[in-house]
């Protein structure tokens, strides 16, 4: 199988190495608006580079036409690249988000639907062992009636100041992962939110019109209450957790020996020796698993585990939270566009309300992808 990867920054470099190691990826072609950076990455990992980003879609590469595309470019380019992949008839994996606003997201999804192609979004927590176990615990009834969910995402240090105006803000860029997990783990939909935020930290957040710390209270359609908090300035380390409390039991995701949290109780556990430093270290197995899943989707061997409709719903929750923060009021999800558009997407059975999965066509080189991994 031949895969093209567009975007050779930090996450693109990480994904390219994982794809290069995959036994079913016979050729990897990397591309970037910075042609020299793409060529440098290709040389380091033993891949090839495309003369331009457009050459990936037209098949004008030294490795020939690609079977699928992985998009890890700047967020502002995602929607345009998704559209180009759809028009080229190529399955695409794209890091979240599809776009930074709902109109851009819906337009890209409509292109995918019109082309009948595959779009898998990079919500890697769906492939994390802890979150998968939590989903099973909730769905099996082990917790009894679920009444409270607490989600936490805390970055150890702020991103570069130049990134903030392009990020979409803390809700869309960071907490959107927690919103996706809230839906995926519980199987319920959010009906209303109340959110607030603080920009009392570094001045660059105020300059960008963003906040460095945020909190939201969310009500699910069965009455379960959830809280989601995030910050960009958690000096103890990278902290991602989810706590789920039911009438019969209570469980936690992320409660391990690297959790950056110290107990002040006399009999409490000792502080972690090596707290998680960042998201790549914390979620390395999950990132690798989601790319392996994408390869299987392209081969027609599994259903899409995270399609565009799922990403749209997580973004809608983030939009509701941003509106609530700006206007200082409760926001009902019925106020947010995108909840009822007649778009049918490829989804995992049971992962989306009323969704009907379809299996993608086999890749162009499917006959040789498994038998000749060096193709």
GROMACS .gro file of C-alpha atoms in nm:
model
  375
    1UNK     CA    1   0.000   0.000   0.000
    2UNK     CA    2   0.122   0.350  -0.086
    3UNK     CA    3   0.034   0.634   0.149
    4UNK     CA    4   0.092   1.005   0.108
    5UNK     CA    5   0.146   1.216   0.420
    6UNK     CA    6   0.101   1.593   0.400
    7UNK     CA    7   0.252   1.807   0.675
    8UNK     CA    8   0.591   1.737   0.829
    9UNK     CA    9   0.572   1.921   1.160
   10UNK     CA   10   0.582   1.749   1.498
   11UNK     CA   11   0.276   1.525   1.464
   12UNK     CA   12   0.350   1.462   1.095
   13UNK     CA   13   0.702   1.348   1.179
   14UNK     CA   14   0.563   1.121   1.450
   15UNK     CA   15   0.300   0.969   1.221
   16UNK     CA   16   0.542   0.924   0.934
   17UNK     CA   17   0.769   0.708   1.147
   18UNK     CA   18   0.474   0.493   1.258
   19UNK     CA   19   0.355   0.448   0.899
   20UNK     CA   20   0.704   0.367   0.779
   21UNK     CA   21   0.718   0.085   1.036
   22UNK     CA   22   0.378  -0.058   0.940
   23UNK     CA   23   0.421  -0.392   0.758
   24UNK     CA   24   0.140  -0.317   0.510
   25UNK     CA   25   0.272   0.023   0.404
   26UNK     CA   26   0.504  -0.051   0.117
   27UNK     CA   27   0.576   0.311   0.025
   28UNK     CA   28   0.539   0.640   0.211
   29UNK     CA   29   0.546   0.973   0.025
   30UNK     CA   30   0.576   1.285   0.241
   31UNK     CA   31   0.492   1.638   0.129
   32UNK     CA   32   0.489   1.983   0.279
   33UNK     CA   33   0.451   2.343   0.169
   34UNK     CA   34   0.816   2.362   0.278
   35UNK     CA   35   0.962   2.124   0.020
   36UNK     CA   36   1.302   2.118   0.190
   37UNK     CA   37   1.153   2.012   0.521
   38UNK     CA   38   0.965   1.728   0.353
   39UNK     CA   39   1.282   1.614   0.174
   40UNK     CA   40   1.475   1.621   0.501
   41UNK     CA   41   1.218   1.407   0.682
   42UNK     CA   42   1.203   1.160   0.392
   43UNK     CA   43   1.581   1.121   0.402
   44UNK     CA   44   1.580   1.058   0.778
   45UNK     CA   45   1.318   0.784   0.774
   46UNK     CA   46   1.381   0.624   0.437
   47UNK     CA   47   1.065   0.751   0.266
   48UNK     CA   48   1.031   0.955  -0.052
   49UNK     CA   49   0.918   1.316  -0.086
   50UNK     CA   50   0.682   1.478  -0.336
   51UNK     CA   51   0.783   1.787  -0.534
   52UNK     CA   52   0.468   1.961  -0.408
   53UNK     CA   53   0.156   1.890  -0.204
   54UNK     CA   54  -0.060   1.876  -0.517
   55UNK     CA   55   0.159   1.601  -0.663
   56UNK     CA   56   0.031   1.366  -0.389
   57UNK     CA   57  -0.323   1.396  -0.525
   58UNK     CA   58  -0.232   1.375  -0.892
   59UNK     CA   59  -0.006   1.073  -0.855
   60UNK     CA   60   0.297   1.261  -0.986
   61UNK     CA   61   0.540   1.114  -0.735
   62UNK     CA   62   0.842   0.890  -0.772
   63UNK     CA   63   0.647   0.612  -0.599
   64UNK     CA   64   0.349   0.654  -0.829
   65UNK     CA   65  -0.013   0.704  -0.727
   66UNK     CA   66  -0.101   0.670  -0.360
   67UNK     CA   67  -0.383   0.462  -0.214
   68UNK     CA   68  -0.464   0.699   0.072
   69UNK     CA   69  -0.363   1.030   0.228
   70UNK     CA   70  -0.276   1.126   0.587
   71UNK     CA   71  -0.318   1.497   0.661
   72UNK     CA   72  -0.105   1.644   0.940
   73UNK     CA   73  -0.068   1.992   0.795
   74UNK     CA   74  -0.161   2.321   0.963
   75UNK     CA   75  -0.522   2.332   1.078
   76UNK     CA   76  -0.605   2.612   0.833
   77UNK     CA   77  -0.526   2.375   0.543
   78UNK     CA   78  -0.729   2.073   0.660
   79UNK     CA   79  -1.060   2.146   0.487
   80UNK     CA   80  -0.899   2.228   0.153
   81UNK     CA   81  -0.683   1.914   0.163
   82UNK     CA   82  -0.979   1.696   0.260
   83UNK     CA   83  -1.166   1.834  -0.041
   84UNK     CA   84  -0.874   1.761  -0.273
   85UNK     CA   85  -0.851   1.404  -0.144
   86UNK     CA   86  -1.225   1.354  -0.191
   87UNK     CA   87  -1.213   1.483  -0.548
   88UNK     CA   88  -0.920   1.252  -0.617
   89UNK     CA   89  -1.120   0.957  -0.482
   90UNK     CA   90  -0.870   0.895  -0.201
   91UNK     CA   91  -0.946   0.777   0.153
   92UNK     CA   92  -0.808   1.028   0.400
   93UNK     CA   93  -0.701   1.034   0.763
   94UNK     CA   94  -0.690   1.386   0.904
   95UNK     CA   95  -0.580   1.516   1.240
   96UNK     CA   96  -0.857   1.708   1.411
   97UNK     CA   97  -1.017   1.946   1.343
   98UNK     CA   98  -1.170   1.933   0.998
   99UNK     CA   99  -1.195   2.312   1.013
  100UNK     CA  100  -1.206   2.577   1.283
  101UNK     CA  101  -1.571   2.665   1.225
  102UNK     CA  102  -1.895   2.486   1.149
  103UNK     CA  103  -1.947   2.618   0.793
  104UNK     CA  104  -1.600   2.504   0.691
  105UNK     CA  105  -1.652   2.167   0.858
  106UNK     CA  106  -1.988   2.109   0.692
  107UNK     CA  107  -1.855   2.210   0.350
  108UNK     CA  108  -1.568   1.961   0.375
  109UNK     CA  109  -1.799   1.684   0.493
  110UNK     CA  110  -2.034   1.749   0.203
  111UNK     CA  111  -1.743   1.705  -0.038
  112UNK     CA  112  -1.659   1.370   0.121
  113UNK     CA  113  -2.022   1.261   0.100
  114UNK     CA  114  -2.055   1.369  -0.261
  115UNK     CA  115  -1.741   1.176  -0.355
  116UNK     CA  116  -1.837   0.869  -0.152
  117UNK     CA  117  -1.490   0.851  -0.003
  118UNK     CA  118  -1.361   0.778   0.348
  119UNK     CA  119  -1.266   1.038   0.608
  120UNK     CA  120  -1.122   0.920   0.940
  121UNK     CA  121  -1.053   1.185   1.205
  122UNK     CA  122  -0.763   1.173   1.448
  123UNK     CA  123  -0.932   1.138   1.785
  124UNK     CA  124  -0.662   0.908   1.919
  125UNK     CA  125  -0.817   0.863   2.264
  126UNK     CA  126  -1.066   0.620   2.108
  127UNK     CA  127  -0.769   0.383   2.077
  128UNK     CA  128  -0.631   0.430   2.428
  129UNK     CA  129  -0.657   0.120   2.649
  130UNK     CA  130  -0.797   0.313   2.945
  131UNK     CA  131  -1.073   0.488   2.752
  132UNK     CA  132  -1.167   0.164   2.576
  133UNK     CA  133  -1.196  -0.012   2.913
  134UNK     CA  134  -1.408   0.274   3.049
  135UNK     CA  135  -1.642   0.251   2.749
  136UNK     CA  136  -1.685  -0.122   2.807
  137UNK     CA  137  -1.751  -0.067   3.178
  138UNK     CA  138  -2.024   0.188   3.106
  139UNK     CA  139  -2.184  -0.005   2.820
  140UNK     CA  140  -2.183  -0.335   3.014
  141UNK     CA  141  -2.371  -0.181   3.307
  142UNK     CA  142  -2.088  -0.241   3.553
  143UNK     CA  143  -2.126   0.109   3.700
  144UNK     CA  144  -2.502   0.095   3.724
  145UNK     CA  145  -2.680   0.418   3.640
  146UNK     CA  146  -2.412   0.669   3.546
  147UNK     CA  147  -2.470   1.000   3.723
  148UNK     CA  148  -2.141   1.196   3.707
  149UNK     CA  149  -1.849   1.226   3.464
  150UNK     CA  150  -1.541   1.440   3.524
  151UNK     CA  151  -1.297   1.504   3.236
  152UNK     CA  152  -0.960   1.674   3.273
  153UNK     CA  153  -0.701   1.782   3.018
  154UNK     CA  154  -0.402   1.986   3.139
  155UNK     CA  155  -0.104   2.079   2.926
  156UNK     CA  156   0.230   2.124   3.107
  157UNK     CA  157   0.323   2.445   2.924
  158UNK     CA  158   0.159   2.690   2.683
  159UNK     CA  159   0.202   2.648   2.306
  160UNK     CA  160   0.393   2.912   2.108
  161UNK     CA  161   0.216   3.249   2.104
  162UNK     CA  162   0.191   3.238   1.724
  163UNK     CA  163  -0.013   2.918   1.746
  164UNK     CA  164  -0.294   3.060   1.957
  165UNK     CA  165  -0.473   3.273   1.694
  166UNK     CA  166  -0.470   2.969   1.463
  167UNK     CA  167  -0.582   2.711   1.719
  168UNK     CA  168  -0.951   2.793   1.742
  169UNK     CA  169  -0.928   2.842   2.117
  170UNK     CA  170  -0.907   2.614   2.417
  171UNK     CA  171  -1.249   2.453   2.368
  172UNK     CA  172  -1.203   2.370   1.999
  173UNK     CA  173  -0.835   2.280   2.014
  174UNK     CA  174  -0.801   2.101   2.348
  175UNK     CA  175  -1.132   2.018   2.517
  176UNK     CA  176  -1.276   1.885   2.190
  177UNK     CA  177  -1.099   1.557   2.274
  178UNK     CA  178  -1.286   1.538   2.605
  179UNK     CA  179  -1.615   1.617   2.431
  180UNK     CA  180  -1.553   1.334   2.186
  181UNK     CA  181  -1.472   1.098   2.472
  182UNK     CA  182  -1.782   1.204   2.663
  183UNK     CA  183  -2.001   1.094   2.371
  184UNK     CA  184  -1.796   0.786   2.279
  185UNK     CA  185  -1.760   0.643   2.629
  186UNK     CA  186  -2.115   0.708   2.751
  187UNK     CA  187  -2.307   0.663   2.425
  188UNK     CA  188  -2.513   0.971   2.515
  189UNK     CA  189  -2.554   1.314   2.358
  190UNK     CA  190  -2.497   1.652   2.521
  191UNK     CA  191  -2.815   1.862   2.543
  192UNK     CA  192  -2.689   2.181   2.709
  193UNK     CA  193  -2.368   2.342   2.836
  194UNK     CA  194  -2.256   2.622   3.064
  195UNK     CA  195  -1.894   2.722   3.023
  196UNK     CA  196  -1.651   2.979   3.156
  197UNK     CA  197  -1.284   3.056   3.118
  198UNK     CA  198  -0.997   3.256   3.263
  199UNK     CA  199  -0.720   3.450   3.088
  200UNK     CA  200  -0.541   3.540   3.411
  201UNK     CA  201  -0.225   3.356   3.303
  202UNK     CA  202   0.029   3.460   3.035
  203UNK     CA  203  -0.073   3.775   2.846
  204UNK     CA  204  -0.048   3.603   2.507
  205UNK     CA  205  -0.385   3.438   2.572
  206UNK     CA  206  -0.553   3.773   2.628
  207UNK     CA  207  -0.382   3.909   2.318
  208UNK     CA  208  -0.526   3.620   2.114
  209UNK     CA  209  -0.875   3.653   2.263
  210UNK     CA  210  -0.835   3.309   2.418
  211UNK     CA  211  -0.827   3.168   2.770
  212UNK     CA  212  -0.558   2.960   2.938
  213UNK     CA  213  -0.799   2.778   3.170
  214UNK     CA  214  -1.157   2.668   3.108
  215UNK     CA  215  -1.439   2.476   3.271
  216UNK     CA  216  -1.773   2.352   3.144
  217UNK     CA  217  -2.077   2.181   3.294
  218UNK     CA  218  -2.256   1.960   3.044
  219UNK     CA  219  -2.592   1.784   3.074
  220UNK     CA  220  -2.640   1.458   2.883
  221UNK     CA  221  -2.966   1.342   2.734
  222UNK     CA  222  -3.027   1.089   3.013
  223UNK     CA  223  -2.966   1.341   3.291
  224UNK     CA  224  -2.603   1.250   3.358
  225UNK     CA  225  -2.398   1.553   3.461
  226UNK     CA  226  -2.045   1.604   3.331
  227UNK     CA  227  -1.771   1.854   3.396
  228UNK     CA  228  -1.479   1.920   3.164
  229UNK     CA  229  -1.181   2.132   3.262
  230UNK     CA  230  -0.863   2.225   3.078
  231UNK     CA  231  -0.559   2.443   3.125
  232UNK     CA  232  -0.248   2.528   2.926
  233UNK     CA  233  -0.036   2.588   3.237
  234UNK     CA  234  -0.010   2.273   3.448
  235UNK     CA  235   0.351   2.271   3.567
  236UNK     CA  236   0.323   1.925   3.724
  237UNK     CA  237   0.303   1.758   3.382
  238UNK     CA  238   0.060   1.641   3.115
  239UNK     CA  239  -0.258   1.533   3.289
  240UNK     CA  240  -0.544   1.364   3.103
  241UNK     CA  241  -0.809   1.183   3.306
  242UNK     CA  242  -1.173   1.084   3.303
  243UNK     CA  243  -1.366   0.980   3.613
  244UNK     CA  244  -1.701   0.805   3.578
  245UNK     CA  245  -1.927   0.756   3.880
  246UNK     CA  246  -2.234   0.537   3.884
  247UNK     CA  247  -2.473   0.405   4.144
  248UNK     CA  248  -2.280   0.075   4.165
  249UNK     CA  249  -1.914   0.164   4.101
  250UNK     CA  250  -1.667   0.438   4.011
  251UNK     CA  251  -1.370   0.419   3.773
  252UNK     CA  252  -1.096   0.647   3.641
  253UNK     CA  253  -0.898   0.670   3.317
  254UNK     CA  254  -0.542   0.802   3.344
  255UNK     CA  255  -0.497   0.704   3.708
  256UNK     CA  256  -0.152   0.543   3.669
  257UNK     CA  257   0.199   0.573   3.813
  258UNK     CA  258   0.282   0.862   3.578
  259UNK     CA  259  -0.023   1.075   3.657
  260UNK     CA  260   0.116   1.421   3.750
  261UNK     CA  261  -0.073   1.450   4.078
  262UNK     CA  262   0.067   1.434   4.431
  263UNK     CA  263  -0.131   1.334   4.738
  264UNK     CA  264  -0.094   1.535   5.059
  265UNK     CA  265  -0.250   1.261   5.270
  266UNK     CA  266  -0.012   1.090   5.519
  267UNK     CA  267  -0.096   0.748   5.374
  268UNK     CA  268  -0.128   0.861   5.012
  269UNK     CA  269   0.080   0.727   4.723
  270UNK     CA  270   0.420   0.886   4.651
  271UNK     CA  271   0.459   1.149   4.378
  272UNK     CA  272   0.523   1.007   4.030
  273UNK     CA  273   0.889   0.955   3.946
  274UNK     CA  274   0.835   1.029   3.575
  275UNK     CA  275   0.515   1.228   3.521
  276UNK     CA  276   0.385   1.239   3.165
  277UNK     CA  277   0.567   1.523   2.982
  278UNK     CA  278   0.331   1.559   2.685
  279UNK     CA  279   0.061   1.414   2.463
  280UNK     CA  280   0.290   1.221   2.228
  281UNK     CA  281   0.443   1.022   2.513
  282UNK     CA  282   0.109   0.966   2.686
  283UNK     CA  283  -0.074   0.847   2.376
  284UNK     CA  284   0.198   0.681   2.164
  285UNK     CA  285   0.022   0.339   2.153
  286UNK     CA  286  -0.310   0.506   2.073
  287UNK     CA  287  -0.164   0.708   1.786
  288UNK     CA  288  -0.009   0.397   1.638
  289UNK     CA  289  -0.333   0.202   1.677
  290UNK     CA  290  -0.545   0.466   1.503
  291UNK     CA  291  -0.311   0.470   1.202
  292UNK     CA  292  -0.315   0.090   1.191
  293UNK     CA  293  -0.694   0.111   1.195
  294UNK     CA  294  -0.685   0.353   0.902
  295UNK     CA  295  -0.474   0.110   0.701
  296UNK     CA  296  -0.735  -0.158   0.773
  297UNK     CA  297  -1.015   0.080   0.669
  298UNK     CA  298  -0.840   0.153   0.340
  299UNK     CA  299  -0.797  -0.220   0.280
  300UNK     CA  300  -1.170  -0.267   0.340
  301UNK     CA  301  -1.109  -0.485   0.645
  302UNK     CA  302  -1.290  -0.277   0.910
  303UNK     CA  303  -1.543   0.001   0.944
  304UNK     CA  304  -1.436   0.359   0.999
  305UNK     CA  305  -1.384   0.406   1.376
  306UNK     CA  306  -1.413   0.787   1.375
  307UNK     CA  307  -1.582   0.951   1.080
  308UNK     CA  308  -1.668   1.310   0.997
  309UNK     CA  309  -2.008   1.304   1.166
  310UNK     CA  310  -1.842   1.214   1.497
  311UNK     CA  311  -1.593   1.499   1.461
  312UNK     CA  312  -1.876   1.737   1.375
  313UNK     CA  313  -2.063   1.656   1.693
  314UNK     CA  314  -1.757   1.713   1.913
  315UNK     CA  315  -1.699   2.047   1.741
  316UNK     CA  316  -2.063   2.147   1.796
  317UNK     CA  317  -2.014   2.097   2.172
  318UNK     CA  318  -1.699   2.310   2.161
  319UNK     CA  319  -1.890   2.579   1.972
  320UNK     CA  320  -2.165   2.573   2.235
  321UNK     CA  321  -1.906   2.614   2.511
  322UNK     CA  322  -1.739   2.907   2.335
  323UNK     CA  323  -2.077   3.075   2.288
  324UNK     CA  324  -2.161   3.015   2.654
  325UNK     CA  325  -1.829   3.164   2.766
  326UNK     CA  326  -1.868   3.473   2.551
  327UNK     CA  327  -2.229   3.541   2.646
  328UNK     CA  328  -2.220   3.414   3.004
  329UNK     CA  329  -2.526   3.193   2.974
  330UNK     CA  330  -2.647   2.838   2.938
  331UNK     CA  331  -2.651   2.722   2.575
  332UNK     CA  332  -2.871   2.443   2.444
  333UNK     CA  333  -2.731   2.226   2.168
  334UNK     CA  334  -3.035   2.301   1.953
  335UNK     CA  335  -2.889   2.652   1.912
  336UNK     CA  336  -2.581   2.515   1.734
  337UNK     CA  337  -2.591   2.440   1.361
  338UNK     CA  338  -2.496   2.101   1.225
  339UNK     CA  339  -2.714   1.879   1.442
  340UNK     CA  340  -2.961   1.768   1.178
  341UNK     CA  341  -2.794   1.795   0.838
  342UNK     CA  342  -2.884   1.499   0.613
  343UNK     CA  343  -2.525   1.373   0.578
  344UNK     CA  344  -2.455   1.000   0.581
  345UNK     CA  345  -2.106   0.891   0.679
  346UNK     CA  346  -1.898   0.582   0.736
  347UNK     CA  347  -1.914   0.498   1.107
  348UNK     CA  348  -1.836   0.214   1.341
  349UNK     CA  349  -2.152   0.015   1.420
  350UNK     CA  350  -2.315   0.171   1.722
  351UNK     CA  351  -2.080   0.469   1.735
  352UNK     CA  352  -2.328   0.723   1.602
  353UNK     CA  353  -2.702   0.764   1.651
  354UNK     CA  354  -2.891   0.605   1.363
  355UNK     CA  355  -2.577   0.559   1.155
  356UNK     CA  356  -2.547   0.296   0.883
  357UNK     CA  357  -2.189   0.187   0.810
  358UNK     CA  358  -2.058   0.127   0.462
  359UNK     CA  359  -1.740  -0.051   0.363
  360UNK     CA  360  -1.494   0.146   0.147
  361UNK     CA  361  -1.365   0.020  -0.182
  362UNK     CA  362  -1.038  -0.170  -0.185
  363UNK     CA  363  -0.723   0.037  -0.243
  364UNK     CA  364  -0.574   0.065  -0.588
  365UNK     CA  365  -0.292  -0.171  -0.501
  366UNK     CA  366  -0.486  -0.398  -0.267
  367UNK     CA  367  -0.380  -0.710  -0.455
  368UNK     CA  368  -0.016  -0.652  -0.365
  369UNK     CA  369  -0.040  -0.460  -0.037
  370UNK     CA  370  -0.021  -0.764   0.192
  371UNK     CA  371   0.176  -1.007  -0.020
  372UNK     CA  372   0.449  -0.758  -0.112
  373UNK     CA  373   0.505  -0.518   0.179
  374UNK     CA  374   0.795  -0.359  -0.004
  375UNK     CA  375   0.584  -0.241  -0.301
   0.00000   0.00000   0.00000
